Every structure is written in structure tokens, then in C-alpha cells.
Amino acid sequence: MHVLHVVGARPNFMKAAPVLRALGRTGTRQTLVHTGQHYDTNMSEVFLRQLEMPEPDINLGVGSGSHAQQTAHIMARFEPVVLEQAPDLALVYGDVNSTVAAALVCSKLQIPVGHVEAGLRSHDRTMPEEINRLLTDQISEFLFTPSCDADENLRLEGIATAKVHLVGNVMIDTLVRLLPHAEEQHNDGVPERYALVTLHRPSNVDDLHWLREMLLALSDLSHDLTVVFPVHPRTRQRIAALGLQAALANGRLRLLEPRPYLEFLALQRRATLVITDSGGIQEETTFLGVPCLTVRENTERPITTSLGTNVLVGRDIARLRTEVRRILNGGAKRPSQIPLWDGHAAERSAAVILGLKRIEPRPGFSTVIAV
Ligand code: UD1
């Protein structure tokens, strides 16, 4: 069996790494395609290195652009690769533009698609990722879900339960494996108590009025608690547009470049609290038992609010302040363990993939597989 993996953006790497390792141990033939959606060293290369991923076999080098441009470029450059490689199965990860673009190409070439991290829904179609999730799940043959709420979402959308495999959270596999290495990291110059912040969603950073309000609130917070803020390239551009960079750098509000995986994991692990709009960080903080305030109106990861440490504060600075105070006064939520977030989700995914049996190839196409 030949499995082709497609990654493109930072959050894909920690999900693909354990699946590559699990399939690698079984001697499965694998090809890794990087679309090049993320291309800065500190958004891509350093992650591949720290996660001990193989060098991508093919890099499509698509870079940035509007959603249509980026998606179209990935599709046009990926199609000849699929035709040449003729894999038996393509695995796509998460919810970025690379995920849906690759899934569309493969499904039209009748290459079965497996979606790792299927079934998550924010029920907010203004989020580009929600569109990517909905479409990818509809055209995937194998849906690997992280939690039972995802299975229920897929059932409600009419997806056959035989296609759905509840395997757990592959991103937590990477966390479990690398946490001991993260513990060895020194976060130089970071005090014992601090708030860790990440913001990059268009809904937060493309609205400059709202972004300004949030940045000023963080600046205020930094008088009580040091704020460590690794800044995504998109957000850095917006802060520059507001002309706020100098005003914000007050010594207790630290604007940093995006951090490598191990260093960021160490920062999360030791943080007093995390303020974020990321998806993955809601899950990682829940696993680590670190209080998390999510600056969004909704989440596609509701299990992190029902069982974990996550609180949705929405677009509400007063609420953000109240929740920060609650945590600092010892009122943080107590997490409970989430089933199947145990470091073995990729092994379960690999077992499903290896349990597939071959059927006759369609003329002109690669071997097609079925359960
Ligand atoms: C993408 C994902 C988002 C994910 C995020 C993690 C989609 C729709 N969004 O958003 O779900 O949470 O990655 O980071 O796929 N840029 C650089 N260097 C890079 C990459 C990006 O400078 O290596 C800048 C470019 O100006 C680019 C902007 O960041 O236009 C946004 O990048 P893009 O890949 O379009 O989306 P993200 O905001 O990173």
C-alpha cells in the first residue's frame, strides 16, 4: 500500500508526524507532500525538524494569496503529483486550505481520501476553516475523529457511520511524545508567572478596531502579569498597520517571533494562563491542565469547554478581564481526562488503514481500496 500525506500549514505538522511514524513502523510506502502554504522557516521548517518528520518528498511552493488563489494553486500543482504517484490512499489533516484543496484533487481522481481530525464543527460558516472541514468530510472515504462529538456531527450530516473511525487526538500523540523534551527547554527571560497569548484568526486580527482594543487590554493586563505573545506573520502585519508596535513593547508585554514547537509547548506548560484564538491550543491547554481563555464566539472543539480548561470569552474585553481575574484568584476550571487523548491515536489510525483490503483498480487509476 502506498499512502500519500499532504501537509501545508503549521497546525498540520504535529498531526501528520505521529501518523507518519506509526505507518513507518509497519513498512508502509509513504510519500510526503508539502504544499508550501506556510513557507517561513519559523512557521514550517523548524517544526518539521523538531517533530523529526522526514524531509517532504515534494514541495509545491504555493505560498500566500487569497483563499481562491491559494486553493487553486495547490490544486493545479498537486494534480500532476497525484497522477504520477498514484497512491492507494491520500491522508489530509485538519482544516486548512491545503486540506480541502488536496482532498478535492484526490476525490476527482478517485483516489480515496482519509481525513485526520474529521467531524469538528464550529457551526460558523464565516470561518474559512469551517468550509474546509465541511467539504473535506463530505468527499473523504475514511474519517478519523478525535472525540465523540465529531462522530455525532458527521452522523447529523448524513455521513455513513462505516466511514467514521473514532481514533482520538493525533496532535496529543505528538504532545505526549515530546513533552519530556519540552520540559528541558529554557524559556530565557520569561518570569515564573505569565500569560501566554496567540491571536491570528481573521475575525480577530483583520478587524483593526477590535485588534487595537484587544492589544490595549493586553497592555493593561501586563501591569499585573507579564504577557508573552509570539506573533503570527498575519498579526504582525496588522500591528504594524496600526503603528502600535513601539507603544506595546513595554517590557512586560513581550512581542516575539513565532516560537518553535518545543519552546512553545514549554511556554504553554508553564503558563499561568493562555489567551488564544487557535484551535489546537484549546486542546493542548486542556491536556496540560492550563487555564485557557478563547477569544472567539464559538469553538469546533466543545469538549475543551465541557471537560477541559477552556472558557469562550467571545469578543468581550470586560469578560476577558473578569475571567483573567477569576483565574488569578484561584478560580480556574479543573480539567478531566478526555477519552482517547492518550498518545496512541495515530497507532489506531494506522491499524484502520492497514485493515483496508484491496479491490480491483479502476482502469487508468491507482488501486482503490475499500473496507
Ligand atoms: C492558516 C490556516 C488556519 C491556521 C493557521 C495557523 C487556512 C484557511 N487557515 O491561517 O486555519 O490556524 O494557518 O497558522 O488555511 N505568512 C507568512 N509566512 C508564512 C505563512 C503566512 O508571512 O510562512 C503570512 C502571509 O502574509 C499570509 C498570511 O500570513 O498572507 C496568512 O497565511 P495563510 O496561510 O493564508 O493563513 P493563516 O492565517 O496562516
Coordinates of C-alpha atoms and ligand atoms in Angstrom, one line a residue:
M1 CA 0.0 0.0 0.0
H2 CA 1.2 3.5 -0.9
V3 CA 0.0 6.3 1.4
L4 CA 0.5 9.9 0.3
H5 CA 0.3 12.5 3.1
V6 CA -0.5 16.2 2.4
V7 CA 0.6 19.0 4.8
G8 CA 0.8 22.7 4.2
A9 CA 0.4 24.9 7.3
R10 CA 1.8 24.9 10.8
P11 CA -1.0 23.1 12.6
N12 CA -0.8 20.2 10.1
F13 CA 2.7 19.1 11.1
M14 CA 2.1 17.9 14.6
K15 CA -0.9 15.9 13.3
A16 CA 0.9 14.2 10.4
A17 CA 4.1 13.4 12.4
P18 CA 2.7 10.6 14.5
V19 CA 0.7 9.0 11.6
L20 CA 3.9 9.0 9.5
R21 CA 5.7 7.4 12.4
A22 CA 3.0 4.8 13.1
L23 CA 2.7 3.8 9.4
G24 CA 6.5 3.9 9.0
R25 CA 6.9 1.2 11.7
T26 CA 4.7 -1.1 9.6
G27 CA 6.9 -0.7 6.5
T28 CA 4.1 1.1 4.5
R29 CA 5.3 3.0 1.5
Q30 CA 4.8 6.7 2.2
T31 CA 5.1 10.0 0.3
L32 CA 5.0 13.4 2.0
V33 CA 3.8 16.4 0.0
H34 CA 4.2 19.9 1.5
T35 CA 2.0 22.4 -0.3
G36 CA 4.2 25.3 0.8
Q37 CA 1.1 27.2 2.3
H38 CA 3.4 28.1 5.2
Y39 CA 6.9 28.8 4.0
D40 CA 8.7 30.9 6.7
T41 CA 11.4 28.9 8.5
N42 CA 9.8 29.5 11.8
M43 CA 6.3 28.5 10.5
S44 CA 7.4 25.3 8.8
E45 CA 11.0 24.1 8.6
V46 CA 11.7 24.3 12.3
F47 CA 8.6 22.3 13.0
L48 CA 9.5 19.5 10.6
R49 CA 12.9 19.3 12.2
Q50 CA 11.7 19.3 15.9
L51 CA 8.9 16.8 15.1
E52 CA 11.5 14.6 13.4
M53 CA 9.5 14.4 10.2
P54 CA 11.1 13.2 7.0
E55 CA 12.1 15.9 4.5
P56 CA 9.0 16.3 2.2
D57 CA 9.4 14.4 -1.0
I58 CA 7.7 17.2 -2.9
N59 CA 7.1 20.8 -2.1
L60 CA 4.5 22.6 -4.2
G61 CA 5.7 26.0 -3.2
V62 CA 2.3 27.7 -3.4
G63 CA 2.9 30.4 -0.7
S64 CA 0.3 33.0 0.2
G65 CA -2.7 34.5 -1.7
S66 CA -6.4 35.0 -1.5
H67 CA -8.3 31.8 -0.5
A68 CA -9.3 31.2 -4.1
Q69 CA -5.8 31.8 -5.4
Q70 CA -4.1 29.6 -2.7
T71 CA -6.7 26.8 -3.1
A72 CA -6.5 26.9 -6.9
H73 CA -2.7 26.9 -7.0
I74 CA -2.5 23.9 -4.7
M75 CA -5.0 22.0 -6.8
A76 CA -3.2 22.8 -10.1
R77 CA 0.2 21.9 -8.8
F78 CA -0.9 18.8 -6.8
E79 CA -2.9 17.1 -9.6
P80 CA 0.1 16.0 -11.7
V81 CA 1.8 14.8 -8.5
V82 CA -1.1 12.6 -7.7
L83 CA -1.3 11.2 -11.2
E84 CA 2.4 10.4 -11.1
Q85 CA 2.5 9.0 -7.6
A86 CA -0.8 7.1 -8.0
P87 CA -1.2 6.4 -4.2
D88 CA -3.7 4.0 -2.8
L89 CA -4.8 6.4 -0.2
A90 CA -4.3 10.2 0.4
L91 CA -4.3 11.5 4.0
V92 CA -5.2 15.1 4.7
Y93 CA -5.0 16.8 8.1
G94 CA -7.1 19.4 10.0
D95 CA -8.9 22.2 8.3
V96 CA -6.5 24.5 6.4
N97 CA -6.8 25.4 2.7
S98 CA -4.2 22.7 1.8
T99 CA -6.6 20.1 3.4
V100 CA -9.6 20.8 1.2
A101 CA -7.6 21.5 -2.0
A102 CA -5.8 18.2 -1.8
A103 CA -9.0 16.3 -0.9
L104 CA -10.8 17.8 -3.9
V105 CA -8.0 16.8 -6.3
C106 CA -7.8 13.2 -5.0
S107 CA -11.5 12.6 -4.9
K108 CA -11.9 13.7 -8.5
L109 CA -9.1 11.3 -9.5
Q110 CA -10.9 8.6 -7.5
I111 CA -8.0 8.3 -5.0
P112 CA -9.6 7.5 -1.6
V113 CA -9.1 10.3 0.9
G114 CA -8.6 9.8 4.7
H115 CA -9.3 12.9 6.8
V116 CA -7.4 13.0 10.0
E117 CA -9.3 15.2 12.6
A118 CA -12.6 14.9 10.9
G119 CA -16.0 15.9 12.2
L120 CA -15.1 19.1 14.1
R121 CA -17.7 21.9 13.7
S122 CA -18.0 25.4 14.9
H123 CA -21.3 25.8 13.1
D124 CA -20.0 29.2 12.0
R125 CA -19.7 29.4 8.2
T126 CA -18.0 32.8 8.4
M127 CA -14.8 30.8 9.4
P128 CA -12.9 29.7 6.3
E129 CA -11.8 26.6 8.3
E130 CA -15.5 25.5 8.8
I131 CA -16.0 25.5 5.0
N132 CA -12.8 23.4 4.6
R133 CA -14.0 21.0 7.3
L134 CA -17.5 20.5 5.8
L135 CA -16.3 19.9 2.3
T136 CA -13.3 17.7 3.2
D137 CA -15.6 15.4 5.3
Q138 CA -18.1 15.1 2.5
I139 CA -15.6 13.8 0.0
S140 CA -13.5 11.6 2.3
E141 CA -13.8 7.9 2.4
F142 CA -12.2 7.5 5.8
L143 CA -13.0 9.9 8.6
F144 CA -10.7 9.7 11.6
T145 CA -12.3 11.6 14.5
P146 CA -10.7 12.9 17.7
S147 CA -13.8 12.8 20.0
C148 CA -17.4 11.5 20.0
D149 CA -18.9 15.0 19.4
A150 CA -17.2 14.8 16.0
D151 CA -18.9 11.4 15.3
E152 CA -22.3 12.9 16.1
N153 CA -21.7 15.9 13.8
L154 CA -20.9 13.6 10.9
R155 CA -24.0 11.4 11.6
L156 CA -26.2 14.5 11.5
E157 CA -24.7 15.4 8.1
G158 CA -25.7 12.0 6.8
I159 CA -22.2 10.5 6.6
A160 CA -22.3 6.7 6.8
T161 CA -21.1 5.5 10.2
A162 CA -19.0 2.8 8.5
K163 CA -16.7 5.6 7.2
V164 CA -16.1 7.1 10.6
H165 CA -13.3 5.9 12.9
L166 CA -13.1 7.3 16.4
V167 CA -9.3 7.1 17.0
G168 CA -8.6 10.0 19.3
N169 CA -6.5 13.1 19.1
V170 CA -3.3 12.7 17.0
M171 CA -2.0 16.1 18.0
I172 CA -2.0 15.0 21.6
D173 CA 0.2 12.0 20.5
T174 CA 2.9 14.5 19.5
L175 CA 2.5 16.4 22.7
V176 CA 2.8 13.2 24.8
R177 CA 5.9 12.1 22.9
L178 CA 7.7 15.5 23.0
L179 CA 6.6 16.9 26.4
P180 CA 9.8 15.4 28.1
H181 CA 11.9 17.3 25.6
A182 CA 9.9 20.5 26.1
E183 CA 10.5 20.2 29.8
E184 CA 14.2 20.6 29.1
Q185 CA 13.7 23.9 27.2
H186 CA 14.7 27.1 28.9
N187 CA 12.3 30.0 28.2
D188 CA 15.0 32.6 28.7
G189 CA 13.9 35.8 30.3
V190 CA 10.4 34.6 31.0
P191 CA 9.3 35.0 34.6
E192 CA 7.6 32.3 36.7
R193 CA 4.1 33.7 36.2
Y194 CA 2.9 35.0 32.9
A195 CA 0.1 35.0 30.4
L196 CA 0.8 33.3 27.0
V197 CA -1.1 34.9 24.1
T198 CA -1.6 33.9 20.4
L199 CA -4.0 35.6 18.0
H200 CA -4.2 35.1 14.3
R201 CA -7.8 34.5 13.2
P202 CA -9.0 36.9 10.5
S203 CA -12.1 37.6 12.8
N204 CA -9.8 39.0 15.4
V205 CA -6.8 40.5 13.6
D206 CA -8.3 41.7 10.3
D207 CA -10.8 44.0 12.2
L208 CA -8.3 46.7 13.2
H209 CA -10.6 48.5 15.6
W210 CA -11.1 45.3 17.6
L211 CA -7.5 44.3 17.4
R212 CA -6.5 47.7 18.8
E213 CA -8.9 47.2 21.7
M214 CA -7.5 43.8 22.4
L215 CA -3.9 44.9 22.3
L216 CA -4.6 47.7 24.7
A217 CA -6.3 45.3 27.0
L218 CA -3.2 43.0 26.9
S219 CA -1.1 46.0 27.6
D220 CA -3.2 46.8 30.7
L221 CA -3.0 43.2 31.8
S222 CA 0.8 43.3 31.5
H223 CA 0.9 45.7 34.5
D224 CA -0.3 42.8 36.7
L225 CA 1.2 39.8 34.8
T226 CA 3.9 39.6 32.2
V227 CA 2.4 38.8 28.8
V228 CA 4.3 36.7 26.3
F229 CA 2.9 37.0 22.8
P230 CA 4.5 35.1 19.9
V231 CA 3.1 36.9 16.9
H232 CA 1.9 35.2 13.8
P233 CA 3.0 36.9 10.5
R234 CA -0.6 37.9 9.6
T235 CA -0.9 39.6 13.1
R236 CA 2.5 41.3 12.8
Q237 CA 1.4 42.9 9.6
R238 CA -1.8 44.2 11.2
I239 CA 0.0 45.5 14.3
A240 CA 2.4 47.4 12.0
A241 CA -0.6 48.8 10.1
L242 CA -1.9 50.1 13.4
G243 CA 1.5 51.6 14.2
L244 CA 1.3 50.1 17.7
Q245 CA 4.5 48.0 17.8
A246 CA 6.6 50.5 19.7
A247 CA 3.8 51.6 22.1
L248 CA 3.1 47.9 23.0
A249 CA 6.7 46.9 23.8
N250 CA 6.6 48.0 27.4
G251 CA 8.9 45.3 28.8
R252 CA 6.1 43.3 30.4
L253 CA 4.3 42.8 27.1
R254 CA 6.7 40.8 25.0
L255 CA 6.0 40.5 21.3
L256 CA 8.1 37.6 20.0
E257 CA 8.6 35.8 16.6
P258 CA 6.5 32.6 16.3
R259 CA 8.2 30.0 18.6
P260 CA 9.3 26.5 17.5
Y261 CA 7.2 23.6 18.7
L262 CA 9.2 22.5 21.8
E263 CA 9.7 26.0 23.0
F264 CA 6.0 26.9 22.6
L265 CA 5.0 23.7 24.3
A266 CA 7.2 24.6 27.3
L267 CA 5.7 28.1 27.3
Q268 CA 2.2 26.6 27.4
R269 CA 3.1 24.0 30.1
R270 CA 4.5 26.7 32.4
A271 CA 1.9 29.5 31.7
T272 CA -0.3 30.9 34.5
L273 CA -3.0 31.2 31.8
V274 CA -3.3 31.2 28.0
I275 CA -5.3 33.6 25.9
T276 CA -5.8 32.4 22.3
D277 CA -8.0 32.1 19.2
S278 CA -6.2 29.0 18.0
G279 CA -8.0 25.6 17.7
G280 CA -5.1 23.3 18.6
I281 CA -4.1 25.4 21.7
Q282 CA -7.5 24.9 23.2
E283 CA -6.8 21.2 23.1
E284 CA -3.2 21.3 24.3
T285 CA -4.0 23.5 27.3
T286 CA -6.9 21.2 28.2
F287 CA -4.5 18.2 28.1
L288 CA -1.9 20.1 30.1
G289 CA -4.4 21.4 32.6
V290 CA -3.5 25.0 32.0
P291 CA -6.4 27.6 32.0
C292 CA -7.3 28.8 28.6
L293 CA -9.4 31.8 27.5
T294 CA -10.5 31.6 23.9
V295 CA -11.3 34.9 22.2
R296 CA -14.0 33.6 19.9
E297 CA -17.7 33.3 20.0
N298 CA -17.7 29.6 19.2
T299 CA -15.4 26.6 19.1
E300 CA -15.2 23.5 16.9
R301 CA -13.7 21.8 20.0
P302 CA -16.6 22.0 22.5
I303 CA -15.1 19.1 24.5
T304 CA -12.4 21.5 25.7
T305 CA -15.1 23.7 27.3
S306 CA -17.2 20.8 28.7
L307 CA -14.4 18.6 30.0
G308 CA -11.4 20.8 29.8
T309 CA -9.9 24.1 31.0
N310 CA -11.2 26.2 28.1
V311 CA -13.6 29.2 28.5
L312 CA -15.0 31.0 25.5
V313 CA -14.9 34.7 26.3
G314 CA -16.1 35.9 22.8
R315 CA -15.4 39.4 21.6
D316 CA -15.9 40.9 25.0
I317 CA -13.0 42.7 26.8
A318 CA -14.9 43.0 30.1
R319 CA -15.5 39.3 30.1
L320 CA -11.8 38.6 29.3
R321 CA -10.8 40.8 32.2
T322 CA -13.3 39.0 34.6
E323 CA -12.1 35.6 33.6
V324 CA -8.4 36.6 33.9
R325 CA -9.2 37.8 37.4
R326 CA -11.0 34.6 38.3
I327 CA -8.0 32.5 37.3
L328 CA -5.5 34.8 39.1
N329 CA -7.7 34.4 42.2
G330 CA -7.5 30.6 42.1
G331 CA -10.9 30.0 40.3
A332 CA -9.6 28.2 37.2
K333 CA -11.6 25.2 35.9
R334 CA -10.4 21.7 36.8
P335 CA -9.9 19.5 33.8
S336 CA -10.9 15.9 33.4
Q337 CA -9.3 13.4 31.1
I338 CA -10.7 13.2 27.6
P339 CA -11.2 9.6 26.3
L340 CA -8.6 8.6 23.6
W341 CA -6.4 11.6 24.1
D342 CA -3.7 9.2 25.2
G343 CA -0.8 9.3 22.8
H344 CA -2.0 6.3 20.7
A345 CA -4.4 7.9 18.2
A346 CA -2.0 7.6 15.3
E347 CA -1.5 3.9 16.0
R348 CA -5.2 3.3 16.0
S349 CA -5.4 5.3 12.7
A350 CA -2.7 3.1 11.2
A351 CA -4.5 0.0 12.3
V352 CA -7.6 1.1 10.5
I353 CA -5.6 1.9 7.3
L354 CA -3.7 -1.4 7.4
G355 CA -7.0 -3.2 7.9
L356 CA -8.2 -2.0 4.5
K357 CA -8.2 -4.6 1.8
R358 CA -7.5 -4.1 -1.9
I359 CA -10.1 -4.3 -4.6
E360 CA -9.5 -4.3 -8.4
P361 CA -8.1 -1.0 -9.6
R362 CA -10.3 1.1 -11.9
P363 CA -8.8 1.4 -15.4
G364 CA -6.5 4.4 -15.5
F365 CA -6.4 4.9 -11.8
S366 CA -4.4 3.6 -8.9
T367 CA -5.5 0.7 -6.8
V368 CA -8.7 1.6 -5.0
I369 CA -9.2 0.3 -1.5
A370 CA -12.3 -0.5 0.5
V371 CA -13.0 -1.7 4.0
Ligands
UD1_1 C1 -3.7 29.2 8.3 C2 -5.0 28.4 8.4 C3 -5.5 28.5 9.8 C4 -4.4 28.0 10.8 C5 -3.2 28.9 10.6 C6 -2.1 28.5 11.6 C7 -6.4 28.4 6.4 C8 -7.6 29.0 5.8 N1 -6.0 29.0 7.6 O1 -4.0 30.6 8.5 O2 -6.6 27.6 10.0 O3 -4.9 28.2 12.1 O4 -2.8 28.7 9.3 O5 -1.0 29.4 11.4 O6 -5.8 27.6 5.8 N2 2.5 34.3 6.1 C9 3.9 34.5 6.2 N3 4.7 33.4 6.3 C10 4.2 32.1 6.3 C11 2.8 31.9 6.2 C12 2.0 33.0 6.2 O7 4.4 35.6 6.2 O8 5.0 31.2 6.3 C13 1.6 35.4 6.1 C14 1.3 35.8 4.7 O9 1.2 37.2 4.7 C15 -0.1 35.3 4.5 C16 -0.7 35.3 5.9 O10 0.4 35.1 6.8 O11 -0.9 36.0 3.6 C17 -1.7 34.3 6.2 O12 -1.2 33.0 5.8 P1 -2.3 31.9 5.3 O13 -1.6 30.6 5.1 O14 -3.1 32.4 4.2 O15 -3.3 31.7 6.5 P2 -3.0 31.7 8.1 O16 -3.6 33.0 8.7 O17 -1.6 31.4 8.5

